CSV table of C-alpha atoms in Angstrom, one decimal:
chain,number,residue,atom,x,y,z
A,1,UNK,CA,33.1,10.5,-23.7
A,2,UNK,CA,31.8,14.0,-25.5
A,3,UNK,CA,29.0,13.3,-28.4
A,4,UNK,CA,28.8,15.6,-30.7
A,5,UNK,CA,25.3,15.3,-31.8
A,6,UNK,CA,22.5,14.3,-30.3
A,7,UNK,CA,21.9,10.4,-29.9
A,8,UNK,CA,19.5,7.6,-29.3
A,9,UNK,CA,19.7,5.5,-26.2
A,10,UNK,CA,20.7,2.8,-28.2
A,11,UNK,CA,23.3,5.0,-29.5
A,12,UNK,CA,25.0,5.8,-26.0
A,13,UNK,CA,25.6,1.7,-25.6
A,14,UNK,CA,26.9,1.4,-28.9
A,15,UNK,CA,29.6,4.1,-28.7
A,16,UNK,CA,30.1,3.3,-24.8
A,17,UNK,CA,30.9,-0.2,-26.1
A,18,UNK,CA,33.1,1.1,-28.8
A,19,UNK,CA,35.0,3.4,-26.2
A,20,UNK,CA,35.6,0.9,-23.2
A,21,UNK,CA,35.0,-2.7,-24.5
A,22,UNK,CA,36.4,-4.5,-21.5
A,23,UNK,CA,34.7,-2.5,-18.7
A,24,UNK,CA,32.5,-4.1,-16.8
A,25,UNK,CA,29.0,-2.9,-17.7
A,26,UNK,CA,26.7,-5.2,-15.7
A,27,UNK,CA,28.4,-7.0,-12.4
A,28,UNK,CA,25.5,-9.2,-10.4
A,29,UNK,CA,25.0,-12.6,-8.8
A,30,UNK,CA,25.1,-14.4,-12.2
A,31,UNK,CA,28.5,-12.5,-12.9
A,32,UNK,CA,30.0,-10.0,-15.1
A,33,UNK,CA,29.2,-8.5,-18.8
A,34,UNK,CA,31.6,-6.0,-20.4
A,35,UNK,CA,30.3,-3.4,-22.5
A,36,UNK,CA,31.2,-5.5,-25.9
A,37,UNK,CA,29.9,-8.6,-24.3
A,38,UNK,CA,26.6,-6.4,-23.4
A,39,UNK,CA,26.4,-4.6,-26.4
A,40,UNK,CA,26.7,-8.0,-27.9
A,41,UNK,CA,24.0,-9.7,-25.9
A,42,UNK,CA,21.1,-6.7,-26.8
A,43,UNK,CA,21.6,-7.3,-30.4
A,44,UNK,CA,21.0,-10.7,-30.1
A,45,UNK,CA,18.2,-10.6,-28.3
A,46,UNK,CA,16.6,-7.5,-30.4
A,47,UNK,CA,17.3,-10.4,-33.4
A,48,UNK,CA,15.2,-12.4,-31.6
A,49,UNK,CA,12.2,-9.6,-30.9
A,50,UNK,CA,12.3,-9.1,-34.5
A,51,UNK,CA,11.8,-12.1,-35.8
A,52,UNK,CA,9.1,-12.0,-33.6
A,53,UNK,CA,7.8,-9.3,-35.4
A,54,UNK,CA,8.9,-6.4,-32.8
A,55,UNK,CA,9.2,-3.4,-34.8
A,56,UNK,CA,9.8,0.3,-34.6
A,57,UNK,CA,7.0,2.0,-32.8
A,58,UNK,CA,5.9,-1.3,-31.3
A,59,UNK,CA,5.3,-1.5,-27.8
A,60,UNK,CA,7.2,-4.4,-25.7
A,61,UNK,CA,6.2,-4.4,-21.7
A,62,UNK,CA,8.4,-6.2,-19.0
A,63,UNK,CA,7.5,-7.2,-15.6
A,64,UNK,CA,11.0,-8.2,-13.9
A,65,UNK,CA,12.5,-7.7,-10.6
A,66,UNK,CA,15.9,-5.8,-10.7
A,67,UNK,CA,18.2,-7.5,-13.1
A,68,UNK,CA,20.1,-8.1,-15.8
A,69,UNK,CA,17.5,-9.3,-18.3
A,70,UNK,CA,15.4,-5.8,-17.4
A,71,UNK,CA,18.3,-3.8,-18.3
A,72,UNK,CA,18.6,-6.3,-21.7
A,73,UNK,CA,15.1,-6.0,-22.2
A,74,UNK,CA,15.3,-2.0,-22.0
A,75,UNK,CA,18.0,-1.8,-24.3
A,76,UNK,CA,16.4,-3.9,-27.1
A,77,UNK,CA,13.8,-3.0,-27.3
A,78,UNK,CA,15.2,0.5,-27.9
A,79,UNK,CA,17.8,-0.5,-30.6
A,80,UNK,CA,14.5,-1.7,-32.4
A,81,UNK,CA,13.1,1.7,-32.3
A,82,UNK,CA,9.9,0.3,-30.2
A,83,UNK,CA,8.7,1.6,-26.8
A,84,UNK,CA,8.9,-0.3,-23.6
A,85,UNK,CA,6.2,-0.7,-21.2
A,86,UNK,CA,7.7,-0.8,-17.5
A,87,UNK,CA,5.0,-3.2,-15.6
A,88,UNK,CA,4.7,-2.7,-11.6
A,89,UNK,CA,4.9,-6.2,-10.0
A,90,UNK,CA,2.8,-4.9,-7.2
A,91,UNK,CA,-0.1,-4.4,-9.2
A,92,UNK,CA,-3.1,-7.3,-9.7
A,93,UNK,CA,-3.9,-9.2,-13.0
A,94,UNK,CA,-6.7,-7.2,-13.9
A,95,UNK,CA,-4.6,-3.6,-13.5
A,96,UNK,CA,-1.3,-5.1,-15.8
A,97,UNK,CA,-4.4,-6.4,-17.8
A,98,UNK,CA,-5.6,-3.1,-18.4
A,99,UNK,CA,-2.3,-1.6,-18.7
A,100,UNK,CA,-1.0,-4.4,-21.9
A,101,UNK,CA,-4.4,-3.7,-23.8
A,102,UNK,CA,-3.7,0.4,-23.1
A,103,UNK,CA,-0.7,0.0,-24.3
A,104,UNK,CA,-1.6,-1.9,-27.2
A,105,UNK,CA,1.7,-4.4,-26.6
A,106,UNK,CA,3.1,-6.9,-28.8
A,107,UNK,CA,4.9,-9.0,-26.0
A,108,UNK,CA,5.6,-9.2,-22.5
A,109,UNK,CA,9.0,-10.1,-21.3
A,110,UNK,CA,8.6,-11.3,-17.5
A,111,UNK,CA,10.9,-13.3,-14.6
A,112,UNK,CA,9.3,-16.7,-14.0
A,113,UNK,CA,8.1,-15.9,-10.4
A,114,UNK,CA,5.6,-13.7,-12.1
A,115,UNK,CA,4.8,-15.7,-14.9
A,116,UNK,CA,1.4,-16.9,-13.5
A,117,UNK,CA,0.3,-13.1,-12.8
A,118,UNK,CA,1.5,-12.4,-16.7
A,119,UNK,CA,-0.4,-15.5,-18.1
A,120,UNK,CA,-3.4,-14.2,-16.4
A,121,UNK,CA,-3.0,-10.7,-17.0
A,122,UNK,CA,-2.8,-11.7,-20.7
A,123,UNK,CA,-5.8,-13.9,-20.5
A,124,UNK,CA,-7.7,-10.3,-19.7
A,125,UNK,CA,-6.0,-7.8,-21.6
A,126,UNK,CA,-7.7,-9.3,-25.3
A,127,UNK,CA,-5.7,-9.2,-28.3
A,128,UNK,CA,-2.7,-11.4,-28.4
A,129,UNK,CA,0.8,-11.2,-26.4
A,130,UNK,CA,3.3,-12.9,-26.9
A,131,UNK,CA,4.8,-14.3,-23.2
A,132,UNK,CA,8.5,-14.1,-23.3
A,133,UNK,CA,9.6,-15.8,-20.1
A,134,UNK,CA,13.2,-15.7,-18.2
A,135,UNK,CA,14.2,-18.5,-16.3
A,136,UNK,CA,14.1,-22.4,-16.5
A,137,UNK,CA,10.3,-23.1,-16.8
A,138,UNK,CA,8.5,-24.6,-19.3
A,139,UNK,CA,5.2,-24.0,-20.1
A,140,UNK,CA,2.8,-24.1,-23.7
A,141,UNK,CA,2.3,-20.3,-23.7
A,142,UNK,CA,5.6,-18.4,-23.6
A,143,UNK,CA,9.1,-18.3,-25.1
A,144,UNK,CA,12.0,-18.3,-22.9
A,145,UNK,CA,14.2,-15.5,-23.1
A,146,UNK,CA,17.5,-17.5,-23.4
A,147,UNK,CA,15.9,-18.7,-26.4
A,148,UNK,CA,15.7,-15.0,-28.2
A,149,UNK,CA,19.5,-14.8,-27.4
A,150,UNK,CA,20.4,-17.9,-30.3
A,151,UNK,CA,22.6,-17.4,-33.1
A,152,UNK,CA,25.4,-15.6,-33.7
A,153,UNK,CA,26.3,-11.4,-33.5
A,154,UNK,CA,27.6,-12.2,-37.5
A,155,UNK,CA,23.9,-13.2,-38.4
A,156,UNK,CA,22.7,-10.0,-36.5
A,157,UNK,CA,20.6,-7.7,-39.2
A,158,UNK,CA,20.4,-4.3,-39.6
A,159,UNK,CA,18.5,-2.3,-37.0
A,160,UNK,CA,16.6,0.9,-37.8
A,161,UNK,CA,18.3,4.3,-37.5
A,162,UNK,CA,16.4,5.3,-33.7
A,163,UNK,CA,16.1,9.3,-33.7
A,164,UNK,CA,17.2,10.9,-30.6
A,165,UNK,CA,13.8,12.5,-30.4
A,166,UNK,CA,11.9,9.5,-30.8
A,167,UNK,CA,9.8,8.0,-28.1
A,168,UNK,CA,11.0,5.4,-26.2
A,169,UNK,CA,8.7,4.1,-23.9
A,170,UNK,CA,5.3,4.0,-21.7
A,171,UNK,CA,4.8,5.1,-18.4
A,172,UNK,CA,2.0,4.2,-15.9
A,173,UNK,CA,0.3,6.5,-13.1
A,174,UNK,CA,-0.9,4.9,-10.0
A,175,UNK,CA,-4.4,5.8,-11.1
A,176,UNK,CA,-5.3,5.6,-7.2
A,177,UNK,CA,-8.6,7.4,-8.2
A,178,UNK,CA,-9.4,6.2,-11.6
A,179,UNK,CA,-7.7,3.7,-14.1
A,180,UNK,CA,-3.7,4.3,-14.5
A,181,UNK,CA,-3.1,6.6,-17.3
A,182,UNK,CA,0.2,6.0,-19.6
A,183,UNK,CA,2.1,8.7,-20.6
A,184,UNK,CA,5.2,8.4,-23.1
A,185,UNK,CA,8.3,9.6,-24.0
């Protein structure tokens, strides 16, 4: 595929979608997703971030191990013209604490393994996150993911225009010496 001008990451899905529909995008132990049916699923769930109240410039964290909701997560979150906020499931409560309230997040998409670090993590960080967990768990303070994926791709809105130049996430040091610093781009 040759672009022609320069592009958003959102962008790149969109016109990898376009160009190879039925190739198989994401293959793991749930099974397959096609570019289309990929392409498909991250508008959904950006829907669902924004009628959250996810917007562009927003920042959106995720603690998840190595699958497919992660790379979902990634790609919404860009489409919406927000940042993410890669989390590092090694660290303690009070570390992802300080991290959500650097990063002055708006949710926090997490596996449900983790979901008791991320419910404490919030309880320390001080303004409001919303808990956006996936898996089968219930519990009174989060969403669950599969839930931001309802409705149909016809009742999808519009998405902002993303510039290629525009920031796209939040990075963490270790901060082995002093408190992790973020850095974005």
């Amino acid at each position: 595929m040759v672009l022609d001008r320069a592009i958003s990451v959102s962008d790149i899905l969109r016109a990898t979608a376009c160009a190879t529909p039925q190739k198989d995008a994401v293959v793991d132990e749930a099974g397959s997703l096609t570019y289309r049916e990929f392409d498909e699923t991250v508008d959904r769930l950006a829907a669902g971030l924004q009628r959250l109240g996810v917007g562009s410039g927003d920042r959106v964290a995720y603690l998840l191990w190595n699958q497919r909701e992660l790379l979902l997560s990634y790609f919404s979150i860009a489409r919406l013209g927000a940042l993410t906020v890669s989390l590092n499931f090694r660290l303690t409560a009070e570390e992802l604490a300080y991290q959500l309230s650097a990063a002055q997040c708006k949710a926090l998409i997490v596996d449900e393994e983790l979901a008791g670090l991320a419910s404490q993590a919030i309880a320390n960080s001080g303004p409001q996150i919303q808990l956006i967990v996936c898996g089968n768990g219930e519990r009174p303070d989060q969403l669950r993911f599969d839930d931001l994926l309802g409705g149909s791709t016809e009742d999808i809105p519009s998405f902002p225009i993303v510039s290629s130049d525009a920031d796209s996430g939040i990075w963490f040091t270790s901060g082995t010496s002093r408190p992790a610093e973020g850095s974005g781009g």
